[in-house]
PDB file of C-alpha atoms in Angstrom:
ATOM      1  CA  UNK A   1       0.446   0.347   0.378  1.00  0.00           C
ATOM      2  CA  UNK A   2       1.064   3.306  -0.933  1.00  0.00           C
ATOM      3  CA  UNK A   3       1.147   5.817   1.444  1.00  0.00           C
ATOM      4  CA  UNK A   4      -0.359   9.475   0.814  1.00  0.00           C
ATOM      5  CA  UNK A   5       2.012  12.321   0.868  1.00  0.00           C
ATOM      6  CA  UNK A   6       0.299  13.781   3.814  1.00  0.00           C
ATOM      7  CA  UNK A   7       0.394  10.397   5.539  1.00  0.00           C
ATOM      8  CA  UNK A   8       4.146  10.018   5.234  1.00  0.00           C
ATOM      9  CA  UNK A   9       4.815  13.390   7.247  1.00  0.00           C
ATOM     10  CA  UNK A  10       3.125  12.767  10.073  1.00  0.00           C
ATOM     11  CA  UNK A  11       4.443   9.372  10.914  1.00  0.00           C
ATOM     12  CA  UNK A  12       8.160  10.681  10.018  1.00  0.00           C
ATOM     13  CA  UNK A  13       7.257  13.567  12.624  1.00  0.00           C
ATOM     14  CA  UNK A  14       5.415  10.465  14.533  1.00  0.00           C
ATOM     15  CA  UNK A  15       9.679   8.968  14.165  1.00  0.00           C
ATOM     16  CA  UNK A  16      11.181  12.015  14.845  1.00  0.00           C
ATOM     17  CA  UNK A  17       9.836  12.816  17.750  1.00  0.00           C
ATOM     18  CA  UNK A  18      10.615   9.355  18.797  1.00  0.00           C
ATOM     19  CA  UNK A  19      14.077   9.918  18.308  1.00  0.00           C
ATOM     20  CA  UNK A  20      13.693  12.779  20.614  1.00  0.00           C
ATOM     21  CA  UNK A  21      12.185  10.577  23.808  1.00  0.00           C
ATOM     22  CA  UNK A  22      15.414   8.410  23.707  1.00  0.00           C
ATOM     23  CA  UNK A  23      17.163  11.356  23.871  1.00  0.00           C
ATOM     24  CA  UNK A  24      18.366  11.931  20.934  1.00  0.00           C
ATOM     25  CA  UNK A  25      19.042  14.932  19.941  1.00  0.00           C
ATOM     26  CA  UNK A  26      17.810  16.690  17.140  1.00  0.00           C
ATOM     27  CA  UNK A  27      18.641  19.322  15.129  1.00  0.00           C
ATOM     28  CA  UNK A  28      19.694  23.224  17.195  1.00  0.00           C
ATOM     29  CA  UNK A  29      20.103  19.980  19.655  1.00  0.00           C
ATOM     30  CA  UNK A  30      22.893  20.869  22.652  1.00  0.00           C
ATOM     31  CA  UNK A  31      25.215  17.785  24.480  1.00  0.00           C
ATOM     32  CA  UNK A  32      23.161  18.619  27.168  1.00  0.00           C
ATOM     33  CA  UNK A  33      19.291  19.034  29.164  1.00  0.00           C
ATOM     34  CA  UNK A  34      17.844  22.231  30.365  1.00  0.00           C
ATOM     35  CA  UNK A  35      18.851  21.760  33.998  1.00  0.00           C
ATOM     36  CA  UNK A  36      22.079  20.940  32.835  1.00  0.00           C
ATOM     37  CA  UNK A  37      21.715  17.936  33.102  1.00  0.00           C
ATOM     38  CA  UNK A  38      23.822  15.440  30.588  1.00  0.00           C
ATOM     39  CA  UNK A  39      21.801  13.353  27.399  1.00  0.00           C
ATOM     40  CA  UNK A  40      22.301   9.894  26.506  1.00  0.00           C
ATOM     41  CA  UNK A  41      22.018   9.286  22.561  1.00  0.00           C
ATOM     42  CA  UNK A  42      20.800   5.754  21.077  1.00  0.00           C
ATOM     43  CA  UNK A  43      23.162   5.611  18.193  1.00  0.00           C
ATOM     44  CA  UNK A  44      22.227   2.566  16.861  1.00  0.00           C
ATOM     45  CA  UNK A  45      17.692   3.090  17.698  1.00  0.00           C
ATOM     46  CA  UNK A  46      18.773   7.470  16.296  1.00  0.00           C
ATOM     47  CA  UNK A  47      20.259   5.427  12.633  1.00  0.00           C
ATOM     48  CA  UNK A  48      17.537   3.081  12.193  1.00  0.00           C
ATOM     49  CA  UNK A  49      15.116   6.129  13.105  1.00  0.00           C
ATOM     50  CA  UNK A  50      16.293   7.899  10.440  1.00  0.00           C
ATOM     51  CA  UNK A  51      16.554   5.253   7.612  1.00  0.00           C
ATOM     52  CA  UNK A  52      12.426   4.510   7.713  1.00  0.00           C
ATOM     53  CA  UNK A  53      12.523   8.795   7.577  1.00  0.00           C
ATOM     54  CA  UNK A  54      14.074   8.730   4.798  1.00  0.00           C
ATOM     55  CA  UNK A  55      12.496   5.838   3.200  1.00  0.00           C
ATOM     56  CA  UNK A  56       9.914   7.214   3.814  1.00  0.00           C
ATOM     57  CA  UNK A  57      10.205  10.350   2.364  1.00  0.00           C
ATOM     58  CA  UNK A  58      12.413   9.015  -0.437  1.00  0.00           C
ATOM     59  CA  UNK A  59       9.812   6.712  -1.824  1.00  0.00           C
ATOM     60  CA  UNK A  60       9.668   4.793  -5.164  1.00  0.00           C
ATOM     61  CA  UNK A  61      13.160   3.746  -6.194  1.00  0.00           C
ATOM     62  CA  UNK A  62      14.393   6.204  -3.728  1.00  0.00           C
ATOM     63  CA  UNK A  63      13.628   4.582  -0.977  1.00  0.00           C
ATOM     64  CA  UNK A  64      16.835   2.569  -1.003  1.00  0.00           C
ATOM     65  CA  UNK A  65      18.989   6.402  -1.551  1.00  0.00           C
ATOM     66  CA  UNK A  66      17.408   7.634   0.932  1.00  0.00           C
ATOM     67  CA  UNK A  67      16.999   5.610   3.343  1.00  0.00           C
ATOM     68  CA  UNK A  68      20.721   5.782   3.501  1.00  0.00           C
ATOM     69  CA  UNK A  69      20.899   9.224   3.905  1.00  0.00           C
ATOM     70  CA  UNK A  70      18.541   9.119   6.750  1.00  0.00           C
ATOM     71  CA  UNK A  71      20.207   6.862   8.453  1.00  0.00           C
ATOM     72  CA  UNK A  72      23.571   9.218   8.447  1.00  0.00           C
ATOM     73  CA  UNK A  73      21.322  12.600   9.679  1.00  0.00           C
ATOM     74  CA  UNK A  74      19.953  10.237  12.296  1.00  0.00           C
ATOM     75  CA  UNK A  75      23.717   8.735  13.234  1.00  0.00           C
ATOM     76  CA  UNK A  76      24.960  12.714  13.062  1.00  0.00           C
ATOM     77  CA  UNK A  77      22.097  13.229  15.533  1.00  0.00           C
ATOM     78  CA  UNK A  78      24.148  11.546  18.013  1.00  0.00           C
ATOM     79  CA  UNK A  79      27.503  12.776  17.308  1.00  0.00           C
ATOM     80  CA  UNK A  80      29.202  13.955  20.382  1.00  0.00           C
ATOM     81  CA  UNK A  81      31.602  17.393  20.483  1.00  0.00           C
ATOM     82  CA  UNK A  82      35.067  15.989  22.712  1.00  0.00           C
ATOM     83  CA  UNK A  83      37.095  19.124  24.393  1.00  0.00           C
ATOM     84  CA  UNK A  84      40.305  19.743  25.399  1.00  0.00           C
ATOM     85  CA  UNK A  85      41.794  22.619  25.983  1.00  0.00           C
ATOM     86  CA  UNK A  86      45.183  23.529  27.595  1.00  0.00           C
ATOM     87  CA  UNK A  87      46.926  26.270  29.197  1.00  0.00           C
ATOM     88  CA  UNK A  88      50.496  27.427  26.890  1.00  0.00           C
ATOM     89  CA  UNK A  89      51.629  30.763  27.955  1.00  0.00           C
ATOM     90  CA  UNK A  90      51.021  32.008  31.420  1.00  0.00           C
ATOM     91  CA  UNK A  91      49.328  35.227  31.760  1.00  0.00           C
ATOM     92  CA  UNK A  92      52.485  37.120  32.912  1.00  0.00           C
ATOM     93  CA  UNK A  93      53.681  36.252  28.927  1.00  0.00           C
ATOM     94  CA  UNK A  94      51.162  37.867  27.510  1.00  0.00           C
ATOM     95  CA  UNK A  95      50.221  40.821  29.729  1.00  0.00           C
ATOM     96  CA  UNK A  96      54.491  41.213  29.131  1.00  0.00           C
ATOM     97  CA  UNK A  97      53.117  41.101  25.216  1.00  0.00           C
ATOM     98  CA  UNK A  98      50.635  43.505  25.636  1.00  0.00           C
ATOM     99  CA  UNK A  99      52.475  45.763  27.764  1.00  0.00           C
ATOM    100  CA  UNK A 100      55.026  46.107  24.867  1.00  0.00           C
ATOM    101  CA  UNK A 101      52.828  46.807  21.988  1.00  0.00           C
ATOM    102  CA  UNK A 102      50.990  49.216  23.893  1.00  0.00           C
ATOM    103  CA  UNK A 103      53.447  51.321  25.764  1.00  0.00           C
ATOM    104  CA  UNK A 104      53.838  49.875  28.243  1.00  0.00           C
ATOM    105  CA  UNK A 105      50.097  49.351  30.192  1.00  0.00           C
ATOM    106  CA  UNK A 106      47.411  46.795  30.513  1.00  0.00           C
ATOM    107  CA  UNK A 107      43.429  47.538  29.125  1.00  0.00           C
ATOM    108  CA  UNK A 108      41.010  48.692  31.105  1.00  0.00           C
ATOM    109  CA  UNK A 109      38.239  45.764  30.013  1.00  0.00           C
ATOM    110  CA  UNK A 110      39.612  42.127  29.411  1.00  0.00           C
ATOM    111  CA  UNK A 111      40.441  41.937  26.077  1.00  0.00           C
ATOM    112  CA  UNK A 112      41.089  38.796  23.956  1.00  0.00           C
ATOM    113  CA  UNK A 113      44.638  39.703  21.968  1.00  0.00           C
ATOM    114  CA  UNK A 114      44.573  36.820  19.305  1.00  0.00           C
ATOM    115  CA  UNK A 115      41.840  33.928  18.421  1.00  0.00           C
ATOM    116  CA  UNK A 116      41.869  32.089  15.647  1.00  0.00           C
ATOM    117  CA  UNK A 117      40.739  28.027  14.335  1.00  0.00           C
ATOM    118  CA  UNK A 118      41.444  26.025  12.044  1.00  0.00           C
ATOM    119  CA  UNK A 119      40.559  22.029  11.086  1.00  0.00           C
ATOM    120  CA  UNK A 120      44.016  19.728  10.443  1.00  0.00           C
ATOM    121  CA  UNK A 121      43.109  18.314   7.919  1.00  0.00           C
ATOM    122  CA  UNK A 122      39.820  19.857   6.544  1.00  0.00           C
ATOM    123  CA  UNK A 123      38.729  16.895   4.574  1.00  0.00           C
ATOM    124  CA  UNK A 124      37.884  13.684   5.937  1.00  0.00           C
ATOM    125  CA  UNK A 125      36.261  10.425   5.171  1.00  0.00           C
ATOM    126  CA  UNK A 126      32.651   9.221   7.288  1.00  0.00           C
ATOM    127  CA  UNK A 127      33.649   7.136  10.004  1.00  0.00           C
ATOM    128  CA  UNK A 128      36.740   9.360  11.065  1.00  0.00           C
ATOM    129  CA  UNK A 129      37.525  11.931  13.501  1.00  0.00           C
ATOM    130  CA  UNK A 130      38.145  15.848  12.973  1.00  0.00           C
ATOM    131  CA  UNK A 131      39.540  17.950  15.285  1.00  0.00           C
ATOM    132  CA  UNK A 132      39.273  21.513  14.994  1.00  0.00           C
ATOM    133  CA  UNK A 133      42.199  23.366  16.861  1.00  0.00           C
ATOM    134  CA  UNK A 134      41.749  26.938  18.437  1.00  0.00           C
ATOM    135  CA  UNK A 135      44.227  29.631  19.447  1.00  0.00           C
ATOM    136  CA  UNK A 136      43.317  31.800  22.807  1.00  0.00           C
ATOM    137  CA  UNK A 137      44.970  35.085  24.887  1.00  0.00           C
ATOM    138  CA  UNK A 138      42.873  37.047  27.256  1.00  0.00           C
ATOM    139  CA  UNK A 139      44.443  39.953  28.674  1.00  0.00           C
ATOM    140  CA  UNK A 140      42.717  40.532  31.997  1.00  0.00           C
ATOM    141  CA  UNK A 141      41.590  44.468  32.112  1.00  0.00           C
ATOM    142  CA  UNK A 142      42.913  46.188  35.401  1.00  0.00           C
ATOM    143  CA  UNK A 143      39.100  47.036  35.495  1.00  0.00           C
ATOM    144  CA  UNK A 144      37.837  44.120  35.344  1.00  0.00           C
ATOM    145  CA  UNK A 145      36.951  40.287  37.602  1.00  0.00           C
ATOM    146  CA  UNK A 146      39.096  37.083  36.907  1.00  0.00           C
ATOM    147  CA  UNK A 147      37.866  35.428  33.658  1.00  0.00           C
ATOM    148  CA  UNK A 148      35.651  32.708  33.330  1.00  0.00           C
ATOM    149  CA  UNK A 149      36.068  31.543  29.172  1.00  0.00           C
ATOM    150  CA  UNK A 150      34.274  30.037  27.162  1.00  0.00           C
ATOM    151  CA  UNK A 151      34.196  28.103  24.147  1.00  0.00           C
ATOM    152  CA  UNK A 152      31.733  27.010  22.194  1.00  0.00           C
ATOM    153  CA  UNK A 153      30.495  24.765  18.609  1.00  0.00           C
ATOM    154  CA  UNK A 154      28.331  23.980  16.464  1.00  0.00           C
ATOM    155  CA  UNK A 155      28.095  22.146  13.701  1.00  0.00           C
ATOM    156  CA  UNK A 156      25.627  23.706  10.714  1.00  0.00           C
ATOM    157  CA  UNK A 157      24.998  20.884   7.704  1.00  0.00           C
ATOM    158  CA  UNK A 158      25.272  22.568   4.187  1.00  0.00           C
ATOM    159  CA  UNK A 159      22.129  23.462   4.402  1.00  0.00           C
ATOM    160  CA  UNK A 160      22.106  25.267   7.577  1.00  0.00           C
ATOM    161  CA  UNK A 161      20.453  23.576   9.983  1.00  0.00           C
ATOM    162  CA  UNK A 162      22.194  23.132  12.579  1.00  0.00           C
ATOM    163  CA  UNK A 163      22.713  19.413  14.248  1.00  0.00           C
ATOM    164  CA  UNK A 164      24.650  20.424  16.973  1.00  0.00           C
ATOM    165  CA  UNK A 165      26.149  22.935  19.946  1.00  0.00           C
ATOM    166  CA  UNK A 166      27.937  22.295  22.926  1.00  0.00           C
ATOM    167  CA  UNK A 167      29.594  25.270  25.086  1.00  0.00           C
ATOM    168  CA  UNK A 168      33.457  23.640  27.524  1.00  0.00           C
ATOM    169  CA  UNK A 169      34.742  26.308  30.516  1.00  0.00           C
ATOM    170  CA  UNK A 170      38.553  26.648  28.814  1.00  0.00           C
ATOM    171  CA  UNK A 171      39.500  28.150  31.871  1.00  0.00           C
ATOM    172  CA  UNK A 172      38.218  30.193  35.263  1.00  0.00           C
ATOM    173  CA  UNK A 173      41.863  32.233  35.524  1.00  0.00           C
ATOM    174  CA  UNK A 174      42.508  35.421  37.167  1.00  0.00           C
ATOM    175  CA  UNK A 175      44.777  36.709  35.517  1.00  0.00           C
ATOM    176  CA  UNK A 176      44.026  35.413  31.846  1.00  0.00           C
ATOM    177  CA  UNK A 177      46.815  33.659  29.475  1.00  0.00           C
ATOM    178  CA  UNK A 178      47.312  31.547  26.261  1.00  0.00           C
ATOM    179  CA  UNK A 179      45.278  28.298  25.833  1.00  0.00           C
ATOM    180  CA  UNK A 180      45.314  25.656  22.963  1.00  0.00           C
ATOM    181  CA  UNK A 181      42.218  24.611  22.736  1.00  0.00           C
ATOM    182  CA  UNK A 182      39.910  21.224  20.864  1.00  0.00           C
ATOM    183  CA  UNK A 183      36.705  19.796  19.118  1.00  0.00           C
ATOM    184  CA  UNK A 184      37.344  16.225  18.530  1.00  0.00           C
ATOM    185  CA  UNK A 185      34.174  15.555  15.771  1.00  0.00           C
ATOM    186  CA  UNK A 186      33.352  11.177  15.014  1.00  0.00           C
ATOM    187  CA  UNK A 187      31.683  11.072  11.906  1.00  0.00           C
ATOM    188  CA  UNK A 188      29.341   8.201  11.812  1.00  0.00           C
ATOM    189  CA  UNK A 189      30.091   5.527   9.843  1.00  0.00           C
ATOM    190  CA  UNK A 190      26.874   6.672   7.247  1.00  0.00           C
ATOM    191  CA  UNK A 191      27.211  10.265   7.392  1.00  0.00           C
ATOM    192  CA  UNK A 192      26.195  12.230   4.019  1.00  0.00           C
ATOM    193  CA  UNK A 193      29.273  13.835   2.148  1.00  0.00           C
ATOM    194  CA  UNK A 194      29.343  17.500   1.434  1.00  0.00           C
ATOM    195  CA  UNK A 195      30.938  20.713   3.660  1.00  0.00           C
ATOM    196  CA  UNK A 196      29.768  20.629   7.119  1.00  0.00           C
ATOM    197  CA  UNK A 197      30.908  23.920   9.067  1.00  0.00           C
ATOM    198  CA  UNK A 198      31.322  24.500  12.666  1.00  0.00           C
ATOM    199  CA  UNK A 199      30.707  27.738  14.077  1.00  0.00           C
ATOM    200  CA  UNK A 200      32.803  29.040  17.215  1.00  0.00           C
ATOM    201  CA  UNK A 201      32.466  31.297  19.831  1.00  0.00           C
ATOM    202  CA  UNK A 202      34.110  32.607  22.335  1.00  0.00           C
ATOM    203  CA  UNK A 203      32.553  33.751  25.075  1.00  0.00           C
ATOM    204  CA  UNK A 204      34.644  35.769  28.372  1.00  0.00           C
ATOM    205  CA  UNK A 205      32.510  35.999  31.490  1.00  0.00           C
ATOM    206  CA  UNK A 206      28.851  35.380  29.309  1.00  0.00           C
ATOM    207  CA  UNK A 207      29.406  37.831  26.727  1.00  0.00           C
ATOM    208  CA  UNK A 208      30.942  36.333  23.398  1.00  0.00           C
ATOM    209  CA  UNK A 209      34.403  37.901  21.807  1.00  0.00           C
ATOM    210  CA  UNK A 210      35.377  36.784  19.233  1.00  0.00           C
ATOM    211  CA  UNK A 211      33.447  34.140  16.661  1.00  0.00           C
ATOM    212  CA  UNK A 212      34.858  31.898  13.789  1.00  0.00           C
ATOM    213  CA  UNK A 213      34.362  29.792  10.361  1.00  0.00           C
ATOM    214  CA  UNK A 214      35.952  26.395   9.693  1.00  0.00           C
ATOM    215  CA  UNK A 215      34.770  24.265   6.492  1.00  0.00           C
ATOM    216  CA  UNK A 216      35.340  20.526   6.528  1.00  0.00           C
ATOM    217  CA  UNK A 217      34.704  18.632   3.922  1.00  0.00           C
ATOM    218  CA  UNK A 218      33.289  15.422   4.276  1.00  0.00           C
ATOM    219  CA  UNK A 219      33.820  11.818   2.147  1.00  0.00           C
ATOM    220  CA  UNK A 220      32.686   8.690   1.281  1.00  0.00           C
ATOM    221  CA  UNK A 221      34.729   6.066   2.859  1.00  0.00           C
ATOM    222  CA  UNK A 222      34.481   4.244  -0.845  1.00  0.00           C
ATOM    223  CA  UNK A 223      36.182   7.747  -1.970  1.00  0.00           C
ATOM    224  CA  UNK A 224      39.704   8.913  -1.578  1.00  0.00           C
ATOM    225  CA  UNK A 225      40.441  12.219  -0.414  1.00  0.00           C
ATOM    226  CA  UNK A 226      42.062  13.601  -2.595  1.00  0.00           C
ATOM    227  CA  UNK A 227      43.557  17.196  -2.335  1.00  0.00           C
ATOM    228  CA  UNK A 228      42.340  18.298   0.628  1.00  0.00           C
ATOM    229  CA  UNK A 229      40.466  21.769  -0.270  1.00  0.00           C
ATOM    230  CA  UNK A 230      41.429  24.995   0.786  1.00  0.00           C
ATOM    231  CA  UNK A 231      38.928  25.931   3.575  1.00  0.00           C
ATOM    232  CA  UNK A 232      40.866  27.968   5.846  1.00  0.00           C
ATOM    233  CA  UNK A 233      39.052  29.201   9.202  1.00  0.00           C
ATOM    234  CA  UNK A 234      36.954  32.693   8.304  1.00  0.00           C
TER     235      UNK A 234
END
């Protein structure tokens, strides 16, 4: 029996709702619940539900292709973005460098003197891990409280829809300093091929202090990566 368009949409909506109930992040979701408790996501369940939805939407000759794409998108909903940060310069070193460039004075307010990000490499195959590194330098202001430094990452599909958002603490330092951060993104084996965007934002005491966009090309496992795209963080 062939389902009508309205029936397909209804079933798809029910299945997508099921993903949410089972703890799978939907587009725009974060790594934690509203209460701050971590969420758990069943990757196999998400992929299975995605395959059903994709198959229904694909229909006819496109059922298998739609199911494969849906499974990949379902698995993407469970991507866990991990973060690690380490100090590479002390607060005193960063302050001394700032003073040399600013006639011996420090800023009145806490200032981000450097922030950049990039993927290494910028092209991977589905099933591999992508690592985005960031370099952060913060000088504490003369009249500012101890800086709470946080970094946020938002992974988006080619169409701009959000897959996952996560914000992590770099450090809560009494005097700033320089840090190297890294977001690790394990792309599922069935992840759809395409160019994804990772938007990063730096926050100082809750206020956004810098942003960057980096592009990541994901190829199917059967394809050779070839020459990496010249996709630098902007």
